[in-house]
mmCIF file of C-alpha atoms in Angstrom:
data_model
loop_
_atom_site.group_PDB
_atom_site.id
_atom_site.type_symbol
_atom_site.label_atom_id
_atom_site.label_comp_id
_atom_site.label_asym_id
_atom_site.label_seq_id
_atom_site.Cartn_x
_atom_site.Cartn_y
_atom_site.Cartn_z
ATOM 1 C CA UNK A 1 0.000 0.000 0.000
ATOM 2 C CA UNK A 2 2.104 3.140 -1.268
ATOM 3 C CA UNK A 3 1.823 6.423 -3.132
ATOM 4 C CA UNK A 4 2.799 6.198 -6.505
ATOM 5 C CA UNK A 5 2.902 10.037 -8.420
ATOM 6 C CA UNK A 6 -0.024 11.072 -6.597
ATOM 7 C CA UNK A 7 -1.965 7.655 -6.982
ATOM 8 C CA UNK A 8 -2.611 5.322 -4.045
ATOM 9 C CA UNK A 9 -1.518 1.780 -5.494
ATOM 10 C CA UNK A 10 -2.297 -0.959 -3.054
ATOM 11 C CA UNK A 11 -2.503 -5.362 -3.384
ATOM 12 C CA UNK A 12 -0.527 -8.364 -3.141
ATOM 13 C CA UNK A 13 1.868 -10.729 -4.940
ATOM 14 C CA UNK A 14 2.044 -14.096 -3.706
ATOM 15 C CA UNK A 15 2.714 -17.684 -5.129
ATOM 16 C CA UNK A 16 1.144 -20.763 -3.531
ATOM 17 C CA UNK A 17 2.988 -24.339 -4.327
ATOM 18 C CA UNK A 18 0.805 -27.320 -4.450
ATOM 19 C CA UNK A 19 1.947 -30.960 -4.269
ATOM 20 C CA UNK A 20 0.033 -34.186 -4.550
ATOM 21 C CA UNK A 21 0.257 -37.605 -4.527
ATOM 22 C CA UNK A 22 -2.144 -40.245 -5.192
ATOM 23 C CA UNK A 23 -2.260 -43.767 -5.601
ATOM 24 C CA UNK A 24 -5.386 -46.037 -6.474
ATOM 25 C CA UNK A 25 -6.196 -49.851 -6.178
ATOM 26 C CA UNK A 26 -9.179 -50.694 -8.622
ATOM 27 C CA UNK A 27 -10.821 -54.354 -9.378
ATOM 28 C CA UNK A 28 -10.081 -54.786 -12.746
ATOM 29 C CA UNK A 29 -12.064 -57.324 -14.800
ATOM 30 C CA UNK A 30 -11.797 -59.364 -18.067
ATOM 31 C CA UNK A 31 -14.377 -61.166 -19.577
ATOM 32 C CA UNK A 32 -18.192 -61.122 -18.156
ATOM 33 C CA UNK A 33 -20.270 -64.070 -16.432
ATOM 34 C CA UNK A 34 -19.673 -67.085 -15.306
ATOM 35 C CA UNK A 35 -16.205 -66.224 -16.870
ATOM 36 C CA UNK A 36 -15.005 -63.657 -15.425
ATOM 37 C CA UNK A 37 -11.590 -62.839 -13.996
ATOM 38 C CA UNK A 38 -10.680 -60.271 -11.785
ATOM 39 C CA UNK A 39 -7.545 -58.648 -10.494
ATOM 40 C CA UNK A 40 -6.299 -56.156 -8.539
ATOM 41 C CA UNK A 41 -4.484 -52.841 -9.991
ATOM 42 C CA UNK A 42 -2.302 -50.374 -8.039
ATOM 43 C CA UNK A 43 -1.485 -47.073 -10.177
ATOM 44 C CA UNK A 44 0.095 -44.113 -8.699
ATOM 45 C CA UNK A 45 -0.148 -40.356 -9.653
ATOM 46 C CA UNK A 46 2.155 -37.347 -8.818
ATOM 47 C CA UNK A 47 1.957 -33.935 -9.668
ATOM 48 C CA UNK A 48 2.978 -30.599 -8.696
ATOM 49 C CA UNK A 49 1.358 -27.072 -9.246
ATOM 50 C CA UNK A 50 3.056 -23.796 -8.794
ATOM 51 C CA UNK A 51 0.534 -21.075 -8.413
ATOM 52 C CA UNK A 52 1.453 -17.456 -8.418
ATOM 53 C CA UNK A 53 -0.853 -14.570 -8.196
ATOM 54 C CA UNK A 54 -1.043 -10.267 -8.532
ATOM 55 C CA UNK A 55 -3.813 -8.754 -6.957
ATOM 56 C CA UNK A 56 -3.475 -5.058 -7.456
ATOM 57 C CA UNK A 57 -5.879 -1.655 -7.099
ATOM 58 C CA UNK A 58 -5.191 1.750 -7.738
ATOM 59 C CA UNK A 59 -7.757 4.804 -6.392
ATOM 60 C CA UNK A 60 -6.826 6.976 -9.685
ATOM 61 C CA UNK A 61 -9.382 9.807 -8.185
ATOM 62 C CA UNK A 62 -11.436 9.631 -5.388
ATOM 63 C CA UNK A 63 -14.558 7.913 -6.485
ATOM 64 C CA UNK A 64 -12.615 6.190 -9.557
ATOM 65 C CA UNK A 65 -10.336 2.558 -8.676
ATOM 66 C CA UNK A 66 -8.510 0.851 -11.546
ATOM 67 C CA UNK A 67 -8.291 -3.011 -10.361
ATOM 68 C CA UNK A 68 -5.681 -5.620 -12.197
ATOM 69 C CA UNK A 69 -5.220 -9.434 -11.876
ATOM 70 C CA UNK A 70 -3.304 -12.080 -12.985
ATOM 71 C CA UNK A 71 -3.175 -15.784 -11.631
ATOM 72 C CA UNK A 72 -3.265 -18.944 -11.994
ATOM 73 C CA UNK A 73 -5.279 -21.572 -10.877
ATOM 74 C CA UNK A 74 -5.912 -25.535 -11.314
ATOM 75 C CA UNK A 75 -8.957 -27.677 -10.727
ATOM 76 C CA UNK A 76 -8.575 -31.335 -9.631
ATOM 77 C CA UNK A 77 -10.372 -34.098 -11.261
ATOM 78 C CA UNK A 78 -13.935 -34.685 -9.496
ATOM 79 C CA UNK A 79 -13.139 -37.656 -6.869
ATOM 80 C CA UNK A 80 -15.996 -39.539 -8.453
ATOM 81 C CA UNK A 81 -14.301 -39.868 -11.919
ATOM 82 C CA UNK A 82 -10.994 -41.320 -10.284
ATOM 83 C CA UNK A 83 -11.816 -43.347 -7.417
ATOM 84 C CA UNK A 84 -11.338 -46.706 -8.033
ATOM 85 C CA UNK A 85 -13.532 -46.918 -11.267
ATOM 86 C CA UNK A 86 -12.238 -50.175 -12.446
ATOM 87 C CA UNK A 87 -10.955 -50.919 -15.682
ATOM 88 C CA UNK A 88 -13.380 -53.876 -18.282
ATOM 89 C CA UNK A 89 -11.456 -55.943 -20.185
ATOM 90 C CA UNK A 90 -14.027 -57.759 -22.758
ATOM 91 C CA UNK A 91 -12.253 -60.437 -25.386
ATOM 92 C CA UNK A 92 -13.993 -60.166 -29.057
ATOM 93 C CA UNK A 93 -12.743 -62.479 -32.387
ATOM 94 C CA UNK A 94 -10.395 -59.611 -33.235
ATOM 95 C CA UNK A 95 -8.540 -59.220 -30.003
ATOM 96 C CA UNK A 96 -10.302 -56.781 -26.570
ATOM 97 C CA UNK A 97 -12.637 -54.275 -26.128
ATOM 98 C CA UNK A 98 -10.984 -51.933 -23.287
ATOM 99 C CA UNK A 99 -12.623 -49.244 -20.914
ATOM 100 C CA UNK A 100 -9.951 -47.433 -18.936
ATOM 101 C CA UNK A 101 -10.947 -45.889 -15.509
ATOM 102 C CA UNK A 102 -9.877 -42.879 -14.986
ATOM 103 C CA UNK A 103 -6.869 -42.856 -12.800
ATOM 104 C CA UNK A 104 -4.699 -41.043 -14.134
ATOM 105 C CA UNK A 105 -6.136 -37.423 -15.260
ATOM 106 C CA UNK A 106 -4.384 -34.738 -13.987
ATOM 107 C CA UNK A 107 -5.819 -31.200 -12.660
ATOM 108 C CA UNK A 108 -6.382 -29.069 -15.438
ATOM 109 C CA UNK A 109 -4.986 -25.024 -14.715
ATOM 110 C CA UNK A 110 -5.420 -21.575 -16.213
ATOM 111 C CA UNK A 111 -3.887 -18.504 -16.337
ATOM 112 C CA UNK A 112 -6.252 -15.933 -15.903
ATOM 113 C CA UNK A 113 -6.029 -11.990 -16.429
ATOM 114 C CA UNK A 114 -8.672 -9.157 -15.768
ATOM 115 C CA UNK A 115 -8.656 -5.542 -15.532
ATOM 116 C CA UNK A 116 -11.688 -3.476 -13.952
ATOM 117 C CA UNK A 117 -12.804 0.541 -14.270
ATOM 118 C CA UNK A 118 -15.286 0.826 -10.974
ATOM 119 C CA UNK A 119 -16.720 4.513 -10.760
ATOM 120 C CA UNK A 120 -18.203 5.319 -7.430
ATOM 121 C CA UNK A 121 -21.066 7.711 -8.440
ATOM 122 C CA UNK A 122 -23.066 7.670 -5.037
ATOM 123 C CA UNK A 123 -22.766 6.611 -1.684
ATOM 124 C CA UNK A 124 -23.098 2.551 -2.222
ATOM 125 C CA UNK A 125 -23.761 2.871 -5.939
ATOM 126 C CA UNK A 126 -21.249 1.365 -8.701
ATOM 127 C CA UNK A 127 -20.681 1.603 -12.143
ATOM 128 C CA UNK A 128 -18.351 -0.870 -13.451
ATOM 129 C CA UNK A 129 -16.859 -2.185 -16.585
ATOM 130 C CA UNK A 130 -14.374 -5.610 -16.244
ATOM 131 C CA UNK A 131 -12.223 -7.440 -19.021
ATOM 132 C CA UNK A 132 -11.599 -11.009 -18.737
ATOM 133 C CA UNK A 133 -9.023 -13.680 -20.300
ATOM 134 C CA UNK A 134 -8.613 -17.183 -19.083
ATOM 135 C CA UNK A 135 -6.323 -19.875 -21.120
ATOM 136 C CA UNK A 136 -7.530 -23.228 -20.005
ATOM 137 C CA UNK A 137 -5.367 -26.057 -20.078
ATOM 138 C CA UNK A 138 -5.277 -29.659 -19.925
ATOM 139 C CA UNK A 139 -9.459 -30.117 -20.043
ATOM 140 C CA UNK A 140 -10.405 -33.733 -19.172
ATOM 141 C CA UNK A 141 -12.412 -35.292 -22.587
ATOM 142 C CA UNK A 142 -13.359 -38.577 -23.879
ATOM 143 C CA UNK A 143 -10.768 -40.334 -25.771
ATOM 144 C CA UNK A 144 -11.917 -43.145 -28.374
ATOM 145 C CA UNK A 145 -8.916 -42.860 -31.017
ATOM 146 C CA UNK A 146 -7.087 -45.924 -30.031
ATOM 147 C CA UNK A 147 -3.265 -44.913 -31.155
ATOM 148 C CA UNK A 148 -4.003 -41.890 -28.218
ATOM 149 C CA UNK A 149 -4.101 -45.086 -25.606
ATOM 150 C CA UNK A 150 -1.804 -47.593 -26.661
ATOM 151 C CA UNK A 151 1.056 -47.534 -24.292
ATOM 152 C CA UNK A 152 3.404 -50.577 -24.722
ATOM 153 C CA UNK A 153 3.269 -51.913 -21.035
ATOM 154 C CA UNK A 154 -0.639 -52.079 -21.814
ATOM 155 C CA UNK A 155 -1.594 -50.363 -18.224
ATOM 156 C CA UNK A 156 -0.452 -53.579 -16.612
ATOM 157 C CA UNK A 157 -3.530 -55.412 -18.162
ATOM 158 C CA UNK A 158 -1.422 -58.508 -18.591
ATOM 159 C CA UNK A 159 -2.286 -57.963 -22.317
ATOM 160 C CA UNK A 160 0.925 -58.383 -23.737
ATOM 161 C CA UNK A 161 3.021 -55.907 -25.212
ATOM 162 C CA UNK A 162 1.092 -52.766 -26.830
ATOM 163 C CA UNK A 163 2.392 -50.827 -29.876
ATOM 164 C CA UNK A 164 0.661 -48.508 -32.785
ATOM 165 C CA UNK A 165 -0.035 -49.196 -36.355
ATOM 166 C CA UNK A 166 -1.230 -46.510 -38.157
ATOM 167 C CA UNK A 167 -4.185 -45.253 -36.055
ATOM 168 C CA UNK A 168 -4.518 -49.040 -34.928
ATOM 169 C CA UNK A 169 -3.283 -49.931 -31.076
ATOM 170 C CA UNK A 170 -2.239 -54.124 -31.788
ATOM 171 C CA UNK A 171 -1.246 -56.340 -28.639
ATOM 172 C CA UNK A 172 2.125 -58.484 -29.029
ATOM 173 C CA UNK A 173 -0.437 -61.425 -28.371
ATOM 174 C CA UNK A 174 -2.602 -63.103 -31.080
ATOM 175 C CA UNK A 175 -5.985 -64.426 -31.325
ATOM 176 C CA UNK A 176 -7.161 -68.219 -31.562
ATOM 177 C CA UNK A 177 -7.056 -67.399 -35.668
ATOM 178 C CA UNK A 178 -3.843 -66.666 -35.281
ATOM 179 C CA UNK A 179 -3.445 -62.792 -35.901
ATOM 180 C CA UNK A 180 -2.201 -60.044 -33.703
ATOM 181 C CA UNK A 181 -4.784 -58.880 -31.078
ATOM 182 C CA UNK A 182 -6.218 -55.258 -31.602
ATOM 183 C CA UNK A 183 -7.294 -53.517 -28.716
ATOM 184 C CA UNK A 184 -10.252 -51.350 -28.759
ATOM 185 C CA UNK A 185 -9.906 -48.757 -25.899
ATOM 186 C CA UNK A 186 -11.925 -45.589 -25.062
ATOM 187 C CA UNK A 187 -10.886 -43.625 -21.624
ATOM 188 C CA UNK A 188 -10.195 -39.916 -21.013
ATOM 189 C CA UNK A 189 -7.289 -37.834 -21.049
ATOM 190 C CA UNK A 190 -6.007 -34.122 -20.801
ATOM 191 C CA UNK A 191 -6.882 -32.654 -23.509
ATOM 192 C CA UNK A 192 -3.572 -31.390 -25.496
ATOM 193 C CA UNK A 193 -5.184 -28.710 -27.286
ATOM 194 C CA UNK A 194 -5.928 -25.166 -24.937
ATOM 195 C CA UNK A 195 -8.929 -23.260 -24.697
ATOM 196 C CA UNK A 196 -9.061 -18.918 -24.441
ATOM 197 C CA UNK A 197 -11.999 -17.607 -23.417
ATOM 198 C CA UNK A 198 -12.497 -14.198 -22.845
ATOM 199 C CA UNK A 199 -15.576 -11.295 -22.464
ATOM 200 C CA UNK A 200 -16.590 -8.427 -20.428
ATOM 201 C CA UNK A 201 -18.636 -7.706 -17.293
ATOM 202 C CA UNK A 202 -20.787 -4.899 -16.822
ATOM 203 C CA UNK A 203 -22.125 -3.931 -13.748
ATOM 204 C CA UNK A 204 -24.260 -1.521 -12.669
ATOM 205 C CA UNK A 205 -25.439 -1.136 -8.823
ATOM 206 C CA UNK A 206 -27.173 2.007 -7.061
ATOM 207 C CA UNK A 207 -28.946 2.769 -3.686
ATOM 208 C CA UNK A 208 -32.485 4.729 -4.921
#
């Protein structure tokens, strides 16, 4: 909180650092009825989030404030879409249909950046006018495309060795016909691509 030529500039810098660690044991099944196998899966997921923040104000006359903010902040998965959703293993004539549970999305974060004009007209009246702009990263989607989820240890599915053909995910194991075992797979991931978003806010509040 200081002077600055004639202008009373006043806020905060800070930076928060976030660590977490994670692990999951899910019932994972292959096959269906009388059939059925099950086993047990241990995955483990670390991450780390470093999360500064500017928080600043300035009174640029007496009934006129200028506010500014930039930050950034992350969102953790929902606990209902990671804990222990198990994974379905289902054999077909080709090779296995396979549903991942999600256990290993990370948070997705944005960086976010606004500016504000407030004009206080009255006694607990406002008049103000705020611009917004958030990049969004890492947005947890559906993922069907198979060569997106073919990693060659195979999640630990016991499904041989994975590897990618074309947009094709093939197991190192073959079917009863004799050819290599394609795996079907649909999960979710962080999205690769970002997303900007940005508007205004107008706002417009007066005691009659």
């Amino acid at each position: 909180d200081t002077p600055l030529d004639g202008i009373r500039l006043r806020g905060h810098v800070g930076v928060r650092q976030e660590n977490t660690k994670q692990k999951i044991t899910s019932l994972d099944r292959t096959g269906s009825g009388l059939t059925a196998t099950f086993k047990l899966n241990e995955r483990e997921t670390e991450y780390s989030n470093t999360l500064p923040s500017l928080l600043l104000a300035a009174d640029v006359a007496e009934n006129f404030v200028v506010r500014l903010g930039a930050y950034k902040t992350f969102v953790r998965p929902n606990p209902r879409d990671i804990s222990p959703i198990s994974t379905t293993v289902t054999p077909t004539v080709d090779g296995y249909n396979i549903a991942l549970g999600r256990v290993e999305i990370e948070p997705y974060t944005s960086n976010s950046y606004d500016v504000s004009f407030e004009w206080y007209n009255r006694r607990n009246g406002l008049i103000g006018l705020a611009l917004y702009k958030k990049e969004i990263k890492g947005q947890i989607q559906a993922e069907t495309r198979d060569a997106f989820l073919c990693p060659a240890d195979g999640y630990g599915l016991g499904l041989g060795t994975w590897s990618v053909n074309g947009d094709l995910c093939y197991s190192s194991l073959n079917t009863p016909a004799g050819t290599r075992a394609q795996i079907n797979v649909d999960g979710a991931i962080n999205s690769p691509t970002p997303l900007e978003v940005t508007g205004a806010e107008l706002t417009i509040q007066q005691n009659l």
